[in-house]
Amino acid sequence: MASSPSYLLPRTSQDELPAALDQALTDVENQFDTPTDLLKQITDRMLWEFNKGLAGAPTDDESFMPMIPSYLQQVPHGTEKGTYLALDLGGTNLRVCEVELLGDSKWRMKQQKYKVSEALKVGEVTALFDYIAGSVDHFLTEIGTSASEDEKLHLGFTFSFPVQQTAIAAGTLMSWTKGFECKNAIGKDVVQLLQDALDRKHIHVRCSALVNDTCGTLMAAAYERGDCLCGGIFGTGTNGAYVEDIDRLTKMGFQADELEANKRHGLDKMVVNTEWGAFDNERTVLPFTVFDSRVDRISINPRKQAYEKMISGMYLGEVTRNVLLHLVDSQVLFKGYSTRALNAHYGLDTALMSALEAPFVPNSTESGDPLAAVRDVLTSSLGLAPALVADADCSAAARVSEVVGTRGCRLAACAIAATVRQTEQTTQGQEKELVFGLDGSLVEFYPRFEQRVRDALVEILGADQAKKVKIALAKDGSGVGAALCAQAAAAMESKGATTVRKD
Ligand code: BGC
């Protein structure tokens, strides 16, 4: 048995594999290897892109992370109160929520999920927004609101795609990601699109804040915990937002006296939406394999979202599927046979990776034979005939999933490490924790996600600094965060601020 990188689980004696399969797996492990030095190089390069973006990379240059100012200059304290609507588009479903902020770091939420069909994702953008407005209407009619009849409801809109934000309630769509590709949307103000759709249906709701899910997650974690440095999503897509010193956001063009005035008013910070999913679109440091290139080439956004395609839930299953097919075609797996599911584009859902790996998690509470559990997944979910699946095939399929998933987690750690280093200037000397509020299906469901990220963080940052990083699950953060942004916008408006859309 060839030796594997030490960050992978040790192969057990059960894993005696036929020599050709063993060799092919070792080759896959090597292609997906992410040694410490590489992780450090990636972190350095990400820091470089952070600062390039803050200084003002041209907005139409999609080779780099955009580092978008969110116009959120304060994070919540936990005392905020009120009832707000929140809309969340950009994950698996559209969600409409009513959030009641109770003012003691707690909230209550009513929510309803609505399915966004594949046809809506690629059709005319007005059809998508009419559907969204219809869902708000349905929510208000069927679920109801606790706000009084004559009160116009403020809505926070979590729109989780790259948007060039120009105010707290305005921003133009830069590009689509995660399988969306609606026509006539790029360059349009998404708040206007939503407001027009709501107005067409005479729905008494005003969109008063536009927010990326990462910013929402950060706001929600700060509301609940009193402190948060970064909100991150590792779900269908990946991205992070963090609190930056405003004088480093040089592309906003503040003059020295304005910066001074900001500081005097305690407005010396701004939440920045990094859009780190677009990191290294230029392919300078990320460890591209032929499998990644294949996934990228037939995606709807080739040569974009390079980092996201190695990390997030939309793509991990697809990379795994491509590696399994390679082993099938090399005649070392499943006796050289594939299935309709395995042949289909996106035919292996990332959720299956959890099912393939969970039986092998050390000290897992799952009882029973791990190989039998994996065989069950392969036959029931991928349609393989039991006679094609030997024990060695079960071990190998679980291993491929682990190799692809572990690379994703280790690369994810680079973004966290880069954020720690970027904010060192302000957090240095602080003994307190550096809180990362994270949400998304990988954080919530992928076995050993946090452990794998933590191991890599220790390698990149060293044990002392890594120890300060606190990973907090910020479940449903984007809905609560959108409500908090609507609250912030309403508060700013009542003080006569001009950044809020008036109607
Ligand atoms: C989008 C981001 C979003 C992330 C997580 C990415 O594809 O570009 O705006 O925050 O997914 O949902």
XYZ file of C-alpha atoms and ligand atoms in Angstrom:
515
model
C 0.000 0.000 0.000
C 1.490 3.363 -1.015
C 1.706 6.087 1.642
C -0.924 8.844 1.628
C -0.650 12.502 2.730
C -0.832 12.656 6.532
C -3.922 14.891 6.562
C -6.023 12.062 5.084
C -7.466 9.372 7.335
C -5.133 6.388 7.632
C -6.162 3.537 5.401
C -7.222 0.589 7.522
C -6.184 -3.018 7.015
C -9.646 -3.513 5.494
C -8.438 -1.360 2.642
C -6.232 -3.948 0.961
C -6.885 -2.984 -2.622
C -5.983 -4.689 -5.881
C -2.621 -3.282 -6.991
C -3.974 -1.426 -10.049
C -6.735 0.276 -8.031
C -4.264 1.115 -5.257
C -1.913 2.691 -7.793
C -4.712 4.656 -9.462
C -5.927 5.960 -6.080
C -2.430 7.024 -5.088
C -2.206 8.908 -8.336
C -5.504 10.694 -7.529
C -4.278 11.517 -3.996
C -1.151 13.066 -5.514
C -3.126 15.191 -7.960
C -5.321 16.500 -5.158
C -2.468 16.970 -2.703
C -2.390 20.277 -0.828
C 0.851 20.335 1.181
C 1.399 23.058 3.782
C 3.677 25.106 1.515
C 1.021 25.264 -1.164
C -1.611 26.355 1.376
C 0.712 29.147 2.505
C 1.319 30.271 -1.073
C -2.419 30.301 -1.754
C -3.042 32.346 1.406
C -0.353 34.853 0.359
C -1.836 35.195 -3.090
C -5.306 35.648 -1.641
C -4.022 38.462 0.570
C -2.528 40.042 -2.526
C -5.912 39.829 -4.284
C -7.672 41.256 -1.181
C -5.492 44.340 -1.344
C -5.652 44.672 -5.104
C -9.459 44.645 -4.827
C -9.523 47.180 -1.968
C -7.358 49.536 -3.955
C -9.656 49.333 -6.949
C -9.152 46.664 -9.516
C -11.308 47.728 -12.435
C -14.814 46.431 -11.750
C -15.121 44.878 -15.178
C -11.967 42.823 -14.700
C -13.301 39.440 -13.672
C -9.851 37.948 -13.124
C -9.725 39.122 -9.518
C -11.845 39.183 -6.386
C -14.028 42.321 -6.505
C -13.889 43.236 -2.748
C -17.241 45.027 -2.769
C -18.010 47.759 -0.196
C -21.340 46.889 1.464
C -22.125 50.350 2.866
C -22.652 48.641 6.237
C -20.572 50.661 8.635
C -21.644 49.236 11.939
C -22.348 45.743 13.080
C -25.284 45.144 15.444
C -24.981 45.075 19.216
C -27.846 42.715 19.952
C -30.210 45.414 21.194
C -31.898 46.073 17.822
C -35.685 45.598 17.731
C -38.500 45.496 15.186
C -40.282 43.323 12.660
C -38.936 43.071 9.132
C -39.441 40.986 6.060
C -36.460 39.192 4.572
C -36.030 37.613 1.166
C -33.208 35.221 0.493
C -32.282 34.276 -3.077
C -29.130 32.470 -4.071
C -28.959 29.162 -2.245
C -30.960 26.081 -3.035
C -34.357 27.729 -2.456
C -35.978 31.128 -2.363
C -36.956 31.920 1.222
C -39.405 34.528 2.420
C -39.209 35.248 6.132
C -40.644 37.571 8.708
C -38.078 38.233 11.382
C -38.869 39.735 14.743
C -35.771 41.152 16.397
C -36.408 40.938 20.123
C -33.590 43.203 21.263
C -31.841 40.753 23.561
C -29.693 39.040 20.921
C -32.678 36.835 20.171
C -35.110 36.689 17.286
C -38.212 34.840 16.139
C -38.747 33.859 12.533
C -41.608 32.658 10.357
C -40.433 31.409 7.008
C -41.555 29.712 3.861
C -39.372 28.168 1.160
C -40.247 28.417 -2.529
C -38.650 26.322 -5.243
C -36.937 28.198 -8.061
C -37.298 26.046 -11.187
C -34.397 25.460 -13.571
C -36.439 27.320 -16.231
C -36.698 30.428 -14.030
C -32.935 30.330 -13.390
C -32.161 30.783 -17.079
C -35.256 32.648 -18.338
C -36.042 36.373 -18.548
C -35.064 38.212 -15.379
C -38.498 39.843 -15.061
C -40.074 36.367 -14.877
C -37.774 35.523 -11.967
C -38.633 38.742 -10.125
C -42.364 38.324 -10.789
C -42.077 34.886 -9.218
C -40.241 36.374 -6.223
C -42.901 39.069 -5.778
C -45.600 36.394 -6.100
C -43.906 34.413 -3.337
C -43.875 37.489 -1.058
C -47.568 37.942 -1.818
C -48.260 34.286 -1.024
C -46.312 34.560 2.232
C -48.214 37.661 3.352
C -51.568 36.124 2.447
C -51.031 32.593 3.743
C -48.622 33.042 6.624
C -49.429 36.652 7.474
C -47.506 39.400 9.200
C -47.607 40.758 12.707
C -47.006 44.322 11.446
C -50.006 46.655 11.547
C -52.094 47.118 8.358
C -51.119 50.691 7.568
C -47.405 50.204 8.214
C -45.383 49.800 5.018
C -43.196 46.767 5.626
C -39.453 47.166 5.264
C -37.782 44.282 3.481
C -34.137 43.248 3.509
C -33.150 41.470 0.305
C -30.394 38.886 0.556
C -29.245 38.465 -3.007
C -26.267 36.126 -3.040
C -24.558 36.943 -6.292
C -21.810 39.434 -7.138
C -23.411 42.883 -7.071
C -21.608 46.195 -7.374
C -23.291 47.911 -4.469
C -23.706 51.687 -4.731
C -25.783 52.298 -1.592
C -27.390 50.237 1.131
C -30.417 49.722 -1.129
C -28.948 49.813 -4.617
C -26.568 47.700 -6.622
C -26.050 46.350 -10.119
C -25.577 42.689 -10.922
C -22.030 41.959 -12.112
C -22.416 38.284 -13.023
C -24.446 35.210 -12.218
C -23.040 32.185 -10.369
C -24.280 28.807 -9.060
C -26.290 27.761 -12.114
C -28.278 30.991 -12.560
C -28.084 32.702 -15.948
C -31.197 34.877 -16.373
C -31.332 37.056 -19.444
C -31.255 40.871 -19.389
C -30.030 41.101 -15.810
C -26.335 41.981 -15.896
C -25.817 45.678 -15.191
C -29.353 46.144 -13.810
C -30.141 47.401 -10.298
C -31.562 44.346 -8.534
C -33.407 46.419 -5.903
C -35.191 48.272 -8.686
C -36.063 44.969 -10.385
C -37.568 43.708 -7.125
C -39.357 46.948 -6.248
C -40.886 47.169 -9.741
C -42.108 43.567 -9.458
C -43.613 44.241 -6.001
C -45.243 47.435 -7.248
C -46.684 45.658 -10.321
C -48.527 43.391 -7.897
C -49.466 46.291 -5.583
C -47.705 44.671 -2.642
C -47.287 47.140 0.208
C -43.638 46.341 0.862
C -40.510 48.433 0.406
C -37.111 46.919 -0.264
C -34.904 49.046 1.957
C -31.683 47.027 2.085
C -29.716 44.858 -0.309
C -27.329 42.424 1.260
C -25.077 39.572 0.278
C -25.624 36.383 2.320
C -22.123 36.636 3.786
C -22.765 40.180 5.056
C -26.102 38.981 6.448
C -24.410 36.081 8.189
C -21.853 38.450 9.713
C -24.600 40.803 10.927
C -26.627 37.925 12.396
C -23.621 36.431 14.185
C -22.716 39.850 15.616
C -26.316 40.342 16.812
C -26.327 36.971 18.525
C -22.788 36.941 19.927
C -21.954 40.619 20.322
C -18.918 40.248 18.077
C -18.005 38.839 14.680
C -15.049 39.441 12.366
C -16.182 37.542 9.301
C -19.320 35.951 7.883
C -18.660 33.064 5.526
C -20.735 30.715 3.427
C -19.619 27.234 2.471
C -22.776 25.946 0.820
C -23.959 25.802 -2.788
C -21.398 28.549 -3.380
C -18.682 30.053 -1.216
C -17.851 33.595 -0.177
C -16.887 35.711 2.827
C -17.424 39.228 4.185
C -15.337 40.841 6.907
C -14.962 44.098 8.776
C -12.276 46.287 7.135
C -10.719 49.616 8.147
C -12.273 52.225 5.929
C -8.948 53.893 5.180
C -7.759 50.716 3.475
C -10.745 50.809 1.110
C -8.885 53.304 -1.018
C -11.046 52.709 -4.073
C -13.903 54.558 -2.326
C -11.851 57.700 -2.802
C -12.374 59.252 0.647
C -10.359 62.412 1.282
C -8.255 62.687 4.453
C -10.757 65.061 6.116
C -13.647 62.698 5.322
C -11.746 59.806 6.865
C -11.113 61.886 9.965
C -14.803 62.825 10.194
C -15.780 59.173 9.766
C -13.460 58.222 12.587
C -14.893 60.892 14.864
C -18.380 59.463 14.264
C -17.193 55.928 14.935
C -17.674 55.086 11.259
C -14.121 53.984 10.602
C -14.999 50.468 9.433
C -16.974 48.943 6.599
C -18.090 45.416 5.902
C -16.490 44.230 2.651
C -17.983 41.457 0.538
C -14.860 39.776 -0.833
C -16.535 37.456 -3.396
C -13.651 35.080 -2.684
C -15.310 32.449 -4.890
C -13.668 34.346 -7.773
C -10.193 33.975 -6.267
C -7.450 32.979 -8.720
C -9.545 33.001 -11.862
C -6.150 33.641 -13.453
C -5.007 30.184 -12.252
C -1.732 31.250 -10.698
C -1.694 29.085 -7.550
C -4.776 26.876 -7.228
C -3.993 23.197 -7.843
C -6.024 22.581 -11.003
C -6.391 18.940 -12.047
C -7.806 17.668 -15.320
C -11.000 16.934 -13.374
C -11.347 20.583 -12.358
C -10.830 21.703 -15.936
C -13.525 19.323 -17.112
C -15.996 20.629 -14.504
C -15.139 24.213 -15.401
C -15.328 23.768 -19.158
C -18.910 22.528 -19.187
C -20.156 24.832 -16.436
C -22.312 27.827 -17.377
C -19.511 30.179 -16.308
C -16.204 28.783 -17.602
C -13.032 30.444 -16.278
C -14.990 32.139 -13.482
C -15.423 31.281 -9.787
C -12.260 29.163 -9.861
C -11.954 28.819 -6.082
C -15.691 28.201 -5.612
C -15.515 25.312 -8.081
C -12.966 23.491 -5.892
C -14.782 24.100 -2.626
C -18.514 24.493 -2.732
C -21.487 22.172 -2.635
C -22.534 22.854 -6.196
C -19.268 21.417 -7.538
C -17.641 18.972 -5.089
C -19.963 16.126 -6.111
C -19.294 16.900 -9.758
C -15.515 16.758 -9.283
C -15.912 13.471 -7.378
C -18.091 12.072 -10.172
C -15.419 12.912 -12.730
C -12.706 11.168 -10.704
C -14.879 8.062 -10.247
C -15.550 7.972 -13.998
C -11.820 8.185 -14.645
C -11.275 5.118 -12.416
C -14.116 3.309 -14.190
C -12.614 4.127 -17.575
C -9.223 2.925 -16.305
C -10.969 -0.418 -15.649
C -10.035 -0.415 -11.944
C -13.438 0.449 -10.425
C -16.885 -1.205 -10.634
C -15.452 -3.759 -13.090
C -15.256 -0.938 -15.641
C -19.017 -0.225 -15.669
C -20.753 3.099 -15.137
C -24.427 3.986 -14.670
C -26.840 6.561 -15.991
C -26.505 8.637 -12.777
C -22.741 8.468 -12.837
C -22.683 9.483 -16.498
C -25.018 12.436 -15.982
C -23.730 15.991 -15.601
C -24.177 16.803 -11.864
C -25.374 13.199 -11.388
C -23.592 12.845 -8.035
C -25.083 15.219 -5.498
C -22.561 16.577 -2.992
C -24.855 15.315 -0.199
C -23.812 11.789 -1.271
C -20.242 12.569 -0.263
C -21.415 12.903 3.337
C -23.103 9.514 3.064
C -19.973 7.938 1.547
C -17.636 9.304 4.212
C -19.753 9.271 7.375
C -19.292 5.516 8.013
C -15.504 6.030 8.209
C -15.481 8.979 10.605
C -13.305 7.981 13.585
C -15.319 7.501 16.768
C -18.541 7.887 14.800
C -21.693 6.801 16.531
C -22.763 4.968 13.403
C -22.660 1.277 14.026
C -22.484 -1.513 11.490
C -20.169 -2.365 8.664
C -18.884 0.814 6.942
C -18.364 -1.008 3.651
C -21.963 -2.239 3.681
C -23.175 1.315 4.331
C -21.160 2.606 1.361
C -22.345 -0.250 -0.853
C -25.892 0.762 -0.021
C -25.230 4.348 -1.157
C -23.559 3.217 -4.378
C -26.343 0.837 -5.316
C -29.339 2.870 -4.198
C -28.228 6.385 -5.165
C -25.915 5.766 -8.100
C -27.751 2.764 -9.513
C -24.806 0.325 -9.491
C -25.722 -3.354 -9.620
C -24.538 -5.028 -6.363
C -22.488 -7.545 -8.350
C -20.329 -4.694 -9.697
C -19.438 -3.371 -6.250
C -16.664 -5.262 -4.455
C -15.470 -4.259 -0.981
C -12.431 -2.631 -2.578
C -14.731 -0.484 -4.743
C -16.546 0.716 -1.617
C -13.277 1.695 0.070
C -12.060 3.394 -3.093
C -15.277 5.392 -3.697
C -15.280 6.652 -0.100
C -11.588 7.509 -0.442
C -12.120 9.521 -3.629
C -14.828 11.500 -1.870
C -12.514 12.098 1.092
C -9.657 13.215 -1.165
C -11.800 15.713 -3.125
C -13.600 16.955 0.003
C -10.436 17.312 2.065
C -8.822 19.407 -0.640
C -11.937 21.625 -0.540
C -11.732 22.030 3.248
C -7.997 22.772 3.172
C -8.472 25.375 0.453
C -11.380 26.846 2.452
C -8.950 27.293 5.361
C -6.804 29.562 3.139
C -9.640 32.124 2.925
C -10.058 32.074 6.697
C -6.306 32.400 7.197
C -6.110 35.262 4.685
C -8.884 37.094 6.550
C -7.067 36.592 9.871
C -3.898 38.031 8.385
C -5.676 40.895 6.609
C -7.262 42.041 9.874
C -4.146 41.473 12.000
C -3.520 45.209 12.123
C -6.755 45.800 14.070
C -6.953 42.559 16.011
C -3.282 42.328 16.976
C -2.637 41.995 20.641
C -6.263 41.095 21.235
C -6.553 38.094 23.380
C -10.167 37.603 22.439
C -11.410 35.147 19.886
C -11.584 35.954 16.169
C -15.143 34.936 15.407
C -16.014 33.484 12.006
C -19.786 33.061 11.678
C -20.192 30.343 9.063
C -23.250 28.923 7.353
C -23.992 26.586 4.471
C -24.583 22.926 3.819
C -20.907 21.933 4.047
C -20.480 23.601 7.419
C -23.651 22.004 8.672
C -23.606 18.536 7.167
C -20.224 17.562 5.717
C -18.493 15.200 8.174
C -15.366 16.618 9.864
C -15.629 19.917 7.939
C -14.458 21.993 10.891
C -11.759 19.501 11.887
C -10.264 19.443 8.405
C -10.357 23.255 8.189
C -8.802 23.575 11.655
C -5.954 21.170 10.875
C -5.081 23.242 7.819
C -5.379 26.516 9.776
C -2.779 25.252 12.249
C -0.452 24.464 9.336
C -0.911 27.905 7.758
C -1.072 30.170 10.817
C 0.666 28.158 13.519
C -1.069 26.691 16.555
C -1.187 29.901 18.647
C -2.917 32.075 16.066
C -5.137 29.252 14.816
C -6.340 28.720 18.377
C -7.830 32.232 18.415
C -10.106 31.447 15.459
C -13.576 30.612 16.690
C -15.813 28.950 14.116
C -19.440 29.552 15.017
C -22.284 27.981 13.072
C -24.529 30.878 12.058
C -27.505 28.909 10.844
C -30.082 30.898 8.869
C -27.862 33.918 9.317
C -28.724 35.398 5.964
C -32.453 35.807 6.789
C -31.833 37.401 10.168
C -28.980 39.433 8.676
C -31.269 40.825 5.970
C -33.727 41.915 8.665
C -30.881 43.565 10.586
C -29.842 45.432 7.437
C -33.435 46.581 6.860
C -33.443 47.752 10.470
C -30.150 49.608 9.977
C -31.448 51.202 6.777
C -34.713 52.293 8.429
C -32.731 53.778 11.324
C -30.424 55.620 8.928
C -33.397 56.911 6.962
C -35.117 58.226 10.051
C -31.928 60.178 10.767
C -32.165 61.678 7.273
C -29.322 59.706 5.708
C -29.329 59.803 1.926
C -28.067 56.332 1.138
C -31.525 54.795 1.363
C -33.798 54.668 -1.652
C -36.829 56.957 -1.276
C -40.053 56.286 -3.132
C -21.826 34.254 -4.952
C -21.732 35.046 -3.654
C -22.399 34.293 -2.530
C -21.865 32.877 -2.430
C -22.510 32.067 -1.333
C -21.353 32.829 -4.741
O -21.562 32.078 -5.907
O -21.065 34.862 -5.969
O -22.292 36.331 -3.804
O -22.164 34.982 -1.324
O -22.064 32.212 -3.668
O -23.890 31.976 -1.490
